[in-house]
Amino acid sequence: MKSPEQKQFYSITELTREFEVSTRTIRFYEDEGLIQPVRRGRTRLFKPSDRRLLMLIMRGKRLGFSIAEIREIISIYKEPPGETGQLKLLVQRVIEKRDQLLQKRKDIDETIAELDQVEEQSLGRMAELGVGT
Amino acid sequence: MKSPEQKQFYSITELTREFEVSTRTIRFYEDEGLIQPVRRGRTRLFKPSDRRLLMLIMRGKRLGFSIAEIREIISIYKEPPGETGQLKLLVQRVIEKRDQLLQKRKDIDETIAELDQVEEQSLGRMAELGVGT
DNA sequence: GGCTGGTCTTACTTTTACGTAAATTTTTAA
DNA sequence: TTAAAAATTTACGTAAAAGTAAGACCAGCC
């Protein structure tokens, strides 16, 4: 039994709709080497693996990573099992990226806490004024 | 008793050192209206409140927010108590920003989980090869 | 068979967030 | 008071990440 709705290929516009980006953007990521769709004639055909890469890219963008940084992250996932020296390096890179992410999470938590305060005060003030939310 | 080391004013270079940015960058943020240092003659004098704003700005940058978005966040904090309509709007804005941040945190947690997997596999493979970390 | 919609390449343009340089002034310290 | 260090304004330059436009090519279809 095949998994439900595993398409062989996606067209470029299908993906632009799913990810809400332009064709230019997707072609740009190809130019940058982040994805490598196959071709039928000149037309690009995107496999599920390309789609998954796009998901990774979008997530990286939401987190404020540059294309170069996203390329790094992708390369971490792609790294083959490799031999000892490579493995140590890979683990090093994982640790560095994770530290970056943990810093970001700290920043996020602080900001959320501050926003919560603003909200609380606002609601308090509204209650004083006898306003229903 | 005054709090320890509460300076009256900071010079621009003091701040460039603390935040590791250039003078150009700090003046740029002033042009953008994010901070408004006072002047003694032509020279900018930065109060502790300006410094706190710079901390906010840097945090926003780490999270991948644009100057425009950082301006929004700052404006949320600055909003005066205000009257009812304004308060409701403010709470709305808080909720939106928080949602954005929660999305980012989700993205971060997913990415970290994936990196953890890569690390685990690498360490496993190294153990097989009989390598000490 | 002529339109509509999707796709392609090439190439110029734009926005954001500063970098860099030049030419002055101002401040600080010896 | 004078030299060095720090600050200022003005203005052009740049890298990243796309936007936009032009011109051409197919495929389906009513």
mmCIF file of C-alpha atoms (C1' of nucleotides) in Angstrom:
data_model
loop_
_atom_site.group_PDB
_atom_site.id
_atom_site.type_symbol
_atom_site.label_atom_id
_atom_site.label_comp_id
_atom_site.label_asym_id
_atom_site.label_seq_id
_atom_site.Cartn_x
_atom_site.Cartn_y
_atom_site.Cartn_z
ATOM 1 C CA MET A 1 0.000 0.000 0.000
ATOM 2 C CA LYS A 2 1.313 3.409 -0.955
ATOM 3 C CA SER A 3 1.095 6.336 1.379
ATOM 4 C CA PRO A 4 -1.893 8.537 0.684
ATOM 5 C CA GLU A 5 -1.396 11.160 -1.989
ATOM 6 C CA GLN A 6 2.317 10.789 -2.556
ATOM 7 C CA LYS A 7 2.662 12.576 -5.852
ATOM 8 C CA GLN A 8 5.387 11.697 -8.259
ATOM 9 C CA PHE A 9 5.942 15.284 -9.276
ATOM 10 C CA TYR A 10 4.857 18.797 -8.465
ATOM 11 C CA SER A 11 4.757 21.668 -10.956
ATOM 12 C CA ILE A 12 6.343 24.976 -10.110
ATOM 13 C CA THR A 13 2.993 26.737 -9.738
ATOM 14 C CA GLU A 14 1.648 24.059 -7.458
ATOM 15 C CA LEU A 15 4.545 24.799 -5.167
ATOM 16 C CA THR A 16 4.208 28.576 -5.442
ATOM 17 C CA ARG A 17 0.633 28.159 -4.266
ATOM 18 C CA GLU A 18 1.475 25.843 -1.429
ATOM 19 C CA PHE A 19 4.308 27.973 -0.120
ATOM 20 C CA GLU A 20 2.992 31.361 -1.188
ATOM 21 C CA VAL A 21 6.086 32.440 -3.037
ATOM 22 C CA SER A 22 6.661 33.437 -6.652
ATOM 23 C CA THR A 23 8.114 31.285 -9.401
ATOM 24 C CA ARG A 24 11.041 33.681 -9.394
ATOM 25 C CA THR A 25 11.736 32.777 -5.800
ATOM 26 C CA ILE A 26 11.728 29.051 -6.457
ATOM 27 C CA ARG A 27 13.980 29.433 -9.489
ATOM 28 C CA PHE A 28 16.215 31.634 -7.392
ATOM 29 C CA TYR A 29 16.632 28.854 -4.844
ATOM 30 C CA GLU A 30 17.555 26.525 -7.661
ATOM 31 C CA ASP A 31 20.177 29.006 -8.877
ATOM 32 C CA GLU A 32 21.501 29.081 -5.348
ATOM 33 C CA GLY A 33 21.824 25.321 -5.404
ATOM 34 C CA LEU A 34 19.329 24.653 -2.638
ATOM 35 C CA ILE A 35 17.145 22.438 -4.806
ATOM 36 C CA GLN A 36 17.729 20.533 -8.057
ATOM 37 C CA PRO A 37 14.471 19.698 -9.786
ATOM 38 C CA VAL A 38 14.733 17.350 -12.729
ATOM 39 C CA ARG A 39 13.579 18.409 -16.191
ATOM 40 C CA ARG A 40 11.218 17.121 -18.783
ATOM 41 C CA GLY A 41 12.391 19.120 -21.752
ATOM 42 C CA ARG A 42 12.887 22.551 -20.258
ATOM 43 C CA THR A 43 10.124 22.210 -17.712
ATOM 44 C CA ARG A 44 11.051 21.680 -14.092
ATOM 45 C CA LEU A 45 9.605 18.699 -12.276
ATOM 46 C CA PHE A 46 9.741 18.772 -8.487
ATOM 47 C CA LYS A 47 9.882 15.543 -6.529
ATOM 48 C CA PRO A 48 8.569 15.123 -2.979
ATOM 49 C CA SER A 49 12.153 15.463 -1.811
ATOM 50 C CA ASP A 50 12.361 18.875 -3.470
ATOM 51 C CA ARG A 51 9.156 19.818 -1.757
ATOM 52 C CA ARG A 52 10.565 18.780 1.596
ATOM 53 C CA LEU A 53 13.623 20.900 0.938
ATOM 54 C CA LEU A 54 11.367 23.847 0.214
ATOM 55 C CA MET A 55 9.672 23.313 3.559
ATOM 56 C CA LEU A 56 13.080 23.413 5.201
ATOM 57 C CA ILE A 57 13.956 26.597 3.337
ATOM 58 C CA MET A 58 10.749 28.346 4.363
ATOM 59 C CA ARG A 59 11.232 27.380 7.956
ATOM 60 C CA GLY A 60 14.748 28.760 7.823
ATOM 61 C CA LYS A 61 13.454 31.987 6.381
ATOM 62 C CA ARG A 62 10.868 32.383 9.098
ATOM 63 C CA LEU A 63 13.698 32.081 11.587
ATOM 64 C CA GLY A 64 15.681 34.806 9.869
ATOM 65 C CA PHE A 65 18.422 32.612 8.458
ATOM 66 C CA SER A 66 20.138 33.793 5.287
ATOM 67 C CA ILE A 67 20.336 31.630 2.192
ATOM 68 C CA ALA A 68 23.926 30.829 3.109
ATOM 69 C CA GLU A 69 22.909 29.670 6.571
ATOM 70 C CA ILE A 70 20.048 27.633 5.184
ATOM 71 C CA ARG A 71 22.492 26.034 2.801
ATOM 72 C CA GLU A 72 24.618 25.073 5.812
ATOM 73 C CA ILE A 73 21.701 23.538 7.636
ATOM 74 C CA ILE A 74 20.697 21.543 4.578
ATOM 75 C CA SER A 75 24.231 20.329 4.148
ATOM 76 C CA ILE A 76 24.209 19.048 7.707
ATOM 77 C CA TYR A 77 21.196 16.870 6.924
ATOM 78 C CA LYS A 78 22.733 15.683 3.668
ATOM 79 C CA GLU A 79 26.098 14.730 5.121
ATOM 80 C CA PRO A 80 26.701 11.027 4.461
ATOM 81 C CA PRO A 81 27.650 8.713 7.348
ATOM 82 C CA GLY A 82 31.310 9.410 6.580
ATOM 83 C CA GLU A 83 34.467 8.550 8.406
ATOM 84 C CA THR A 84 35.701 9.548 11.812
ATOM 85 C CA GLY A 85 37.175 13.003 11.189
ATOM 86 C CA GLN A 86 34.144 14.057 9.206
ATOM 87 C CA LEU A 87 31.824 12.782 11.907
ATOM 88 C CA LYS A 88 33.519 14.817 14.606
ATOM 89 C CA LEU A 89 33.256 17.910 12.447
ATOM 90 C CA LEU A 90 29.616 17.198 11.747
ATOM 91 C CA VAL A 91 28.835 16.913 15.443
ATOM 92 C CA GLN A 92 30.659 20.212 15.964
ATOM 93 C CA ARG A 93 28.480 21.889 13.364
ATOM 94 C CA VAL A 94 25.342 20.456 14.896
ATOM 95 C CA ILE A 95 26.315 21.843 18.276
ATOM 96 C CA GLU A 96 26.971 25.306 16.879
ATOM 97 C CA LYS A 97 23.675 25.472 15.029
ATOM 98 C CA ARG A 98 21.797 24.236 18.051
ATOM 99 C CA ASP A 99 23.405 26.902 20.217
ATOM 100 C CA GLN A 100 22.237 29.545 17.764
ATOM 101 C CA LEU A 101 18.743 28.152 17.924
ATOM 102 C CA LEU A 102 18.734 28.027 21.695
ATOM 103 C CA GLN A 103 19.743 31.702 21.792
ATOM 104 C CA LYS A 104 16.848 32.488 19.499
ATOM 105 C CA ARG A 105 14.470 30.588 21.668
ATOM 106 C CA LYS A 106 15.641 32.521 24.676
ATOM 107 C CA ASP A 107 15.056 35.769 22.798
ATOM 108 C CA ILE A 108 11.594 34.590 21.871
ATOM 109 C CA ASP A 109 10.657 33.620 25.396
ATOM 110 C CA GLU A 110 11.781 36.970 26.731
ATOM 111 C CA THR A 111 9.814 38.840 24.121
ATOM 112 C CA ILE A 112 6.700 36.776 24.728
ATOM 113 C CA ALA A 113 6.961 37.396 28.471
ATOM 114 C CA GLU A 114 7.117 41.137 27.828
ATOM 115 C CA LEU A 115 4.168 41.025 25.492
ATOM 116 C CA ASP A 116 2.228 39.103 28.091
ATOM 117 C CA GLN A 117 2.863 41.927 30.532
ATOM 118 C CA VAL A 118 1.602 44.523 28.091
ATOM 119 C CA GLU A 119 -1.501 42.443 27.536
ATOM 120 C CA GLU A 120 -2.131 41.971 31.209
ATOM 121 C CA GLN A 121 -1.836 45.664 31.918
ATOM 122 C CA SER A 122 -4.123 46.503 29.039
ATOM 123 C CA LEU A 123 -6.753 44.065 30.178
ATOM 124 C CA GLY A 124 -6.434 45.393 33.696
ATOM 125 C CA ARG A 125 -6.927 48.940 32.496
ATOM 126 C CA MET A 126 -9.934 47.866 30.464
ATOM 127 C CA ALA A 127 -11.475 46.174 33.465
ATOM 128 C CA GLU A 128 -11.056 49.402 35.425
ATOM 129 C CA LEU A 129 -12.893 51.206 32.679
ATOM 130 C CA GLY A 130 -15.578 48.587 32.864
ATOM 131 C CA VAL A 131 -15.138 47.330 29.345
ATOM 132 C CA GLY A 132 -16.057 43.897 28.145
ATOM 133 C CA THR A 133 -13.462 42.173 25.996
ATOM 134 C CA MET B 1 20.969 54.221 47.245
ATOM 135 C CA LYS B 2 21.417 54.340 43.487
ATOM 136 C CA SER B 3 21.537 51.179 41.459
ATOM 137 C CA PRO B 4 25.045 50.117 40.680
ATOM 138 C CA GLU B 5 26.602 51.689 37.604
ATOM 139 C CA GLN B 6 23.578 53.506 36.225
ATOM 140 C CA LYS B 7 25.275 55.898 33.880
ATOM 141 C CA GLN B 8 23.689 59.173 32.927
ATOM 142 C CA PHE B 9 24.854 58.949 29.348
ATOM 143 C CA TYR B 10 26.620 56.654 26.927
ATOM 144 C CA SER B 11 28.703 57.799 23.961
ATOM 145 C CA ILE B 12 28.126 56.307 20.552
ATOM 146 C CA THR B 13 31.392 54.364 20.597
ATOM 147 C CA GLU B 14 30.660 52.901 23.994
ATOM 148 C CA LEU B 15 27.501 51.469 22.523
ATOM 149 C CA THR B 16 29.174 50.243 19.337
ATOM 150 C CA ARG B 17 31.550 48.280 21.561
ATOM 151 C CA GLU B 18 28.846 46.867 23.774
ATOM 152 C CA PHE B 19 26.623 45.773 20.905
ATOM 153 C CA GLU B 20 29.346 45.112 18.349
ATOM 154 C CA VAL B 21 27.873 47.285 15.649
ATOM 155 C CA SER B 22 29.251 50.288 13.783
ATOM 156 C CA THR B 23 28.456 53.939 14.419
ATOM 157 C CA ARG B 24 26.807 53.907 11.022
ATOM 158 C CA THR B 25 24.396 51.280 12.236
ATOM 159 C CA ILE B 26 23.421 53.217 15.346
ATOM 160 C CA ARG B 27 22.932 56.424 13.369
ATOM 161 C CA PHE B 28 20.921 54.443 10.881
ATOM 162 C CA TYR B 29 18.557 53.318 13.625
ATOM 163 C CA GLU B 30 18.182 56.925 14.662
ATOM 164 C CA ASP B 31 17.336 57.896 11.071
ATOM 165 C CA GLU B 32 14.754 55.141 11.125
ATOM 166 C CA GLY B 33 13.233 56.646 14.240
ATOM 167 C CA LEU B 34 13.950 53.704 16.496
ATOM 168 C CA ILE B 35 15.958 55.764 18.966
ATOM 169 C CA GLN B 36 16.166 59.487 19.703
ATOM 170 C CA PRO B 37 19.347 60.340 21.554
ATOM 171 C CA VAL B 38 19.549 63.868 22.892
ATOM 172 C CA ARG B 39 22.312 66.199 21.791
ATOM 173 C CA ARG B 40 24.959 68.253 23.449
ATOM 174 C CA GLY B 41 25.880 70.532 20.587
ATOM 175 C CA ARG B 42 26.064 68.151 17.658
ATOM 176 C CA THR B 43 27.172 65.195 19.702
ATOM 177 C CA ARG B 44 24.691 62.446 20.505
ATOM 178 C CA LEU B 45 24.171 61.474 24.117
ATOM 179 C CA PHE B 46 22.491 58.141 24.765
ATOM 180 C CA LYS B 47 20.460 57.599 27.902
ATOM 181 C CA PRO B 48 19.938 54.223 29.577
ATOM 182 C CA SER B 49 16.531 54.148 27.906
ATOM 183 C CA ASP B 50 18.213 54.431 24.503
ATOM 184 C CA ARG B 51 20.504 51.612 25.477
ATOM 185 C CA ARG B 52 17.543 49.460 26.438
ATOM 186 C CA LEU B 53 15.976 50.194 23.080
ATOM 187 C CA LEU B 54 19.174 49.077 21.381
ATOM 188 C CA MET B 55 18.987 45.812 23.290
ATOM 189 C CA LEU B 56 15.460 45.370 21.998
ATOM 190 C CA ILE B 57 16.590 46.111 18.466
ATOM 191 C CA MET B 58 19.430 43.600 18.602
ATOM 192 C CA ARG B 59 17.156 40.945 19.965
ATOM 193 C CA GLY B 60 14.727 41.635 17.158
ATOM 194 C CA LYS B 61 17.496 41.297 14.638
ATOM 195 C CA ARG B 62 18.611 37.975 16.043
ATOM 196 C CA LEU B 63 15.057 36.781 15.533
ATOM 197 C CA GLY B 64 15.052 37.873 11.908
ATOM 198 C CA PHE B 65 12.649 40.767 12.290
ATOM 199 C CA SER B 66 12.987 43.642 9.827
ATOM 200 C CA ILE B 67 13.438 47.224 10.958
ATOM 201 C CA ALA B 68 9.765 47.804 10.224
ATOM 202 C CA GLU B 69 8.734 44.889 12.411
ATOM 203 C CA ILE B 70 11.056 45.979 15.182
ATOM 204 C CA ARG B 71 9.494 49.405 14.968
ATOM 205 C CA GLU B 72 6.102 47.787 15.470
ATOM 206 C CA ILE B 73 7.231 45.867 18.502
ATOM 207 C CA ILE B 74 8.757 48.959 20.046
ATOM 208 C CA SER B 75 5.569 50.886 19.419
ATOM 209 C CA ILE B 76 3.629 48.250 21.303
ATOM 210 C CA TYR B 77 5.760 48.797 24.371
ATOM 211 C CA LYS B 78 5.516 52.568 24.029
ATOM 212 C CA GLU B 79 1.752 52.718 23.666
ATOM 213 C CA PRO B 80 0.340 54.892 26.469
ATOM 214 C CA PRO B 81 -2.481 53.552 28.681
ATOM 215 C CA GLY B 82 -4.979 55.107 26.271
ATOM 216 C CA GLU B 83 -8.729 54.797 25.987
ATOM 217 C CA THR B 84 -10.902 51.823 25.271
ATOM 218 C CA GLY B 85 -10.724 51.535 21.488
ATOM 219 C CA GLN B 86 -6.967 51.929 21.517
ATOM 220 C CA LEU B 87 -6.636 49.320 24.224
ATOM 221 C CA LYS B 88 -8.578 46.737 22.281
ATOM 222 C CA LEU B 89 -6.390 47.392 19.247
ATOM 223 C CA LEU B 90 -3.272 47.131 21.346
ATOM 224 C CA VAL B 91 -4.321 43.764 22.713
ATOM 225 C CA GLN B 92 -4.997 42.659 19.147
ATOM 226 C CA ARG B 93 -1.489 43.637 18.115
ATOM 227 C CA VAL B 94 0.005 41.853 21.089
ATOM 228 C CA ILE B 95 -1.836 38.690 20.145
ATOM 229 C CA GLU B 96 -0.631 38.843 16.558
ATOM 230 C CA LYS B 97 2.983 39.365 17.511
ATOM 231 C CA ARG B 98 2.823 36.589 20.048
ATOM 232 C CA ASP B 99 1.413 34.238 17.435
ATOM 233 C CA GLN B 100 4.324 35.044 15.176
ATOM 234 C CA LEU B 101 6.732 34.306 17.974
ATOM 235 C CA LEU B 102 5.026 31.062 18.855
ATOM 236 C CA GLN B 103 5.346 29.969 15.217
ATOM 237 C CA LYS B 104 9.032 30.764 15.355
ATOM 238 C CA ARG B 105 9.449 28.801 18.512
ATOM 239 C CA LYS B 106 7.751 25.849 16.912
ATOM 240 C CA ASP B 107 10.113 26.116 13.951
ATOM 241 C CA ILE B 108 13.045 26.224 16.323
ATOM 242 C CA ASP B 109 11.944 23.208 18.310
ATOM 243 C CA GLU B 110 11.461 21.178 15.155
ATOM 244 C CA THR B 111 14.852 22.124 13.843
ATOM 245 C CA ILE B 112 16.541 21.343 17.127
ATOM 246 C CA ALA B 113 14.846 17.959 17.245
ATOM 247 C CA GLU B 114 16.163 17.173 13.777
ATOM 248 C CA LEU B 115 19.646 18.286 14.681
ATOM 249 C CA ASP B 116 19.498 16.094 17.754
ATOM 250 C CA GLN B 117 18.769 13.147 15.520
ATOM 251 C CA VAL B 118 21.721 13.898 13.295
ATOM 252 C CA GLU B 119 23.917 14.131 16.360
ATOM 253 C CA GLU B 120 22.645 10.906 17.812
ATOM 254 C CA GLN B 121 23.236 9.012 14.603
ATOM 255 C CA SER B 122 26.706 10.474 14.275
ATOM 256 C CA LEU B 123 27.618 9.537 17.807
ATOM 257 C CA GLY B 124 26.220 6.074 17.257
ATOM 258 C CA ARG B 125 28.264 5.644 14.121
ATOM 259 C CA MET B 126 31.362 6.847 15.955
ATOM 260 C CA ALA B 127 30.772 4.367 18.744
ATOM 261 C CA GLU B 128 30.568 1.584 16.163
ATOM 262 C CA LEU B 129 33.908 2.712 14.809
ATOM 263 C CA GLY B 130 35.233 2.685 18.351
ATOM 264 C CA VAL B 131 36.048 6.343 18.493
ATOM 265 C CA GLY B 132 36.228 8.388 21.661
ATOM 266 C CA THR B 133 34.479 11.741 21.582
ATOM 267 C "C1'" DG C 1 -7.343 27.698 -34.957
ATOM 268 C "C1'" DG C 2 -7.067 31.036 -31.854
ATOM 269 C "C1'" DC C 3 -7.227 31.837 -26.995
ATOM 270 C "C1'" DT C 4 -5.845 30.846 -22.146
ATOM 271 C "C1'" DG C 5 -2.680 29.363 -18.862
ATOM 272 C "C1'" DG C 6 1.593 27.662 -17.599
ATOM 273 C "C1'" DT C 7 6.552 27.621 -18.479
ATOM 274 C "C1'" DC C 8 11.084 29.153 -19.940
ATOM 275 C "C1'" DT C 9 15.305 32.356 -20.286
ATOM 276 C "C1'" DT C 10 17.517 36.762 -19.946
ATOM 277 C "C1'" DA C 11 18.174 40.891 -17.967
ATOM 278 C "C1'" DC C 12 17.324 45.085 -15.710
ATOM 279 C "C1'" DT C 13 15.274 47.109 -11.204
ATOM 280 C "C1'" DT C 14 14.222 47.530 -6.362
ATOM 281 C "C1'" DT C 15 14.365 47.294 -1.279
ATOM 282 C "C1'" DT C 16 16.691 46.651 2.968
ATOM 283 C "C1'" DA C 17 20.391 47.396 5.891
ATOM 284 C "C1'" DC C 18 23.987 48.914 6.292
ATOM 285 C "C1'" DG C 19 29.590 49.836 4.399
ATOM 286 C "C1'" DT C 20 32.831 53.160 3.072
ATOM 287 C "C1'" DA C 21 34.893 57.451 2.143
ATOM 288 C "C1'" DA C 22 35.597 62.476 2.335
ATOM 289 C "C1'" DA C 23 35.679 66.592 4.450
ATOM 290 C "C1'" DT C 24 34.664 68.914 8.832
ATOM 291 C "C1'" DT C 25 34.147 69.894 13.683
ATOM 292 C "C1'" DT C 26 34.559 68.850 18.624
ATOM 293 C "C1'" DT C 27 36.491 66.841 22.648
ATOM 294 C "C1'" DT C 28 39.966 65.160 25.370
ATOM 295 C "C1'" DA C 29 44.535 64.805 27.062
ATOM 296 C "C1'" DA C 30 49.442 65.883 27.211
ATOM 297 C "C1'" DT D 1 47.530 75.138 22.988
ATOM 298 C "C1'" DT D 2 48.104 71.847 20.179
ATOM 299 C "C1'" DA D 3 47.980 67.163 18.612
ATOM 300 C "C1'" DA D 4 45.349 62.981 18.678
ATOM 301 C "C1'" DA D 5 41.008 60.772 19.088
ATOM 302 C "C1'" DA D 6 36.228 60.886 18.545
ATOM 303 C "C1'" DA D 7 32.208 62.795 16.490
ATOM 304 C "C1'" DT D 8 29.497 64.900 12.752
ATOM 305 C "C1'" DT D 9 27.212 65.356 8.017
ATOM 306 C "C1'" DT D 10 26.767 64.155 3.196
ATOM 307 C "C1'" DA D 11 26.847 61.110 -0.275
ATOM 308 C "C1'" DC D 12 27.888 57.307 -3.093
ATOM 309 C "C1'" DG D 13 28.436 52.041 -3.017
ATOM 310 C "C1'" DT D 14 27.050 47.248 -2.146
ATOM 311 C "C1'" DA D 15 25.271 42.487 -0.994
ATOM 312 C "C1'" DA D 16 21.224 39.793 -0.435
ATOM 313 C "C1'" DA D 17 16.842 38.433 -1.936
ATOM 314 C "C1'" DA D 18 13.903 38.742 -4.688
ATOM 315 C "C1'" DG D 19 10.455 41.861 -8.183
ATOM 316 C "C1'" DT D 20 9.354 42.901 -12.758
ATOM 317 C "C1'" DA D 21 9.311 42.989 -17.621
ATOM 318 C "C1'" DA D 22 10.048 41.225 -22.356
ATOM 319 C "C1'" DG D 23 9.828 37.825 -25.656
ATOM 320 C "C1'" DA D 24 9.096 33.101 -26.846
ATOM 321 C "C1'" DC D 25 7.389 28.329 -26.471
ATOM 322 C "C1'" DC D 26 3.900 24.637 -25.616
ATOM 323 C "C1'" DA D 27 -0.508 22.204 -24.241
ATOM 324 C "C1'" DG D 28 -5.229 21.745 -23.883
ATOM 325 C "C1'" DC D 29 -9.742 22.996 -25.373
ATOM 326 C "C1'" DC D 30 -14.224 25.200 -27.028
#
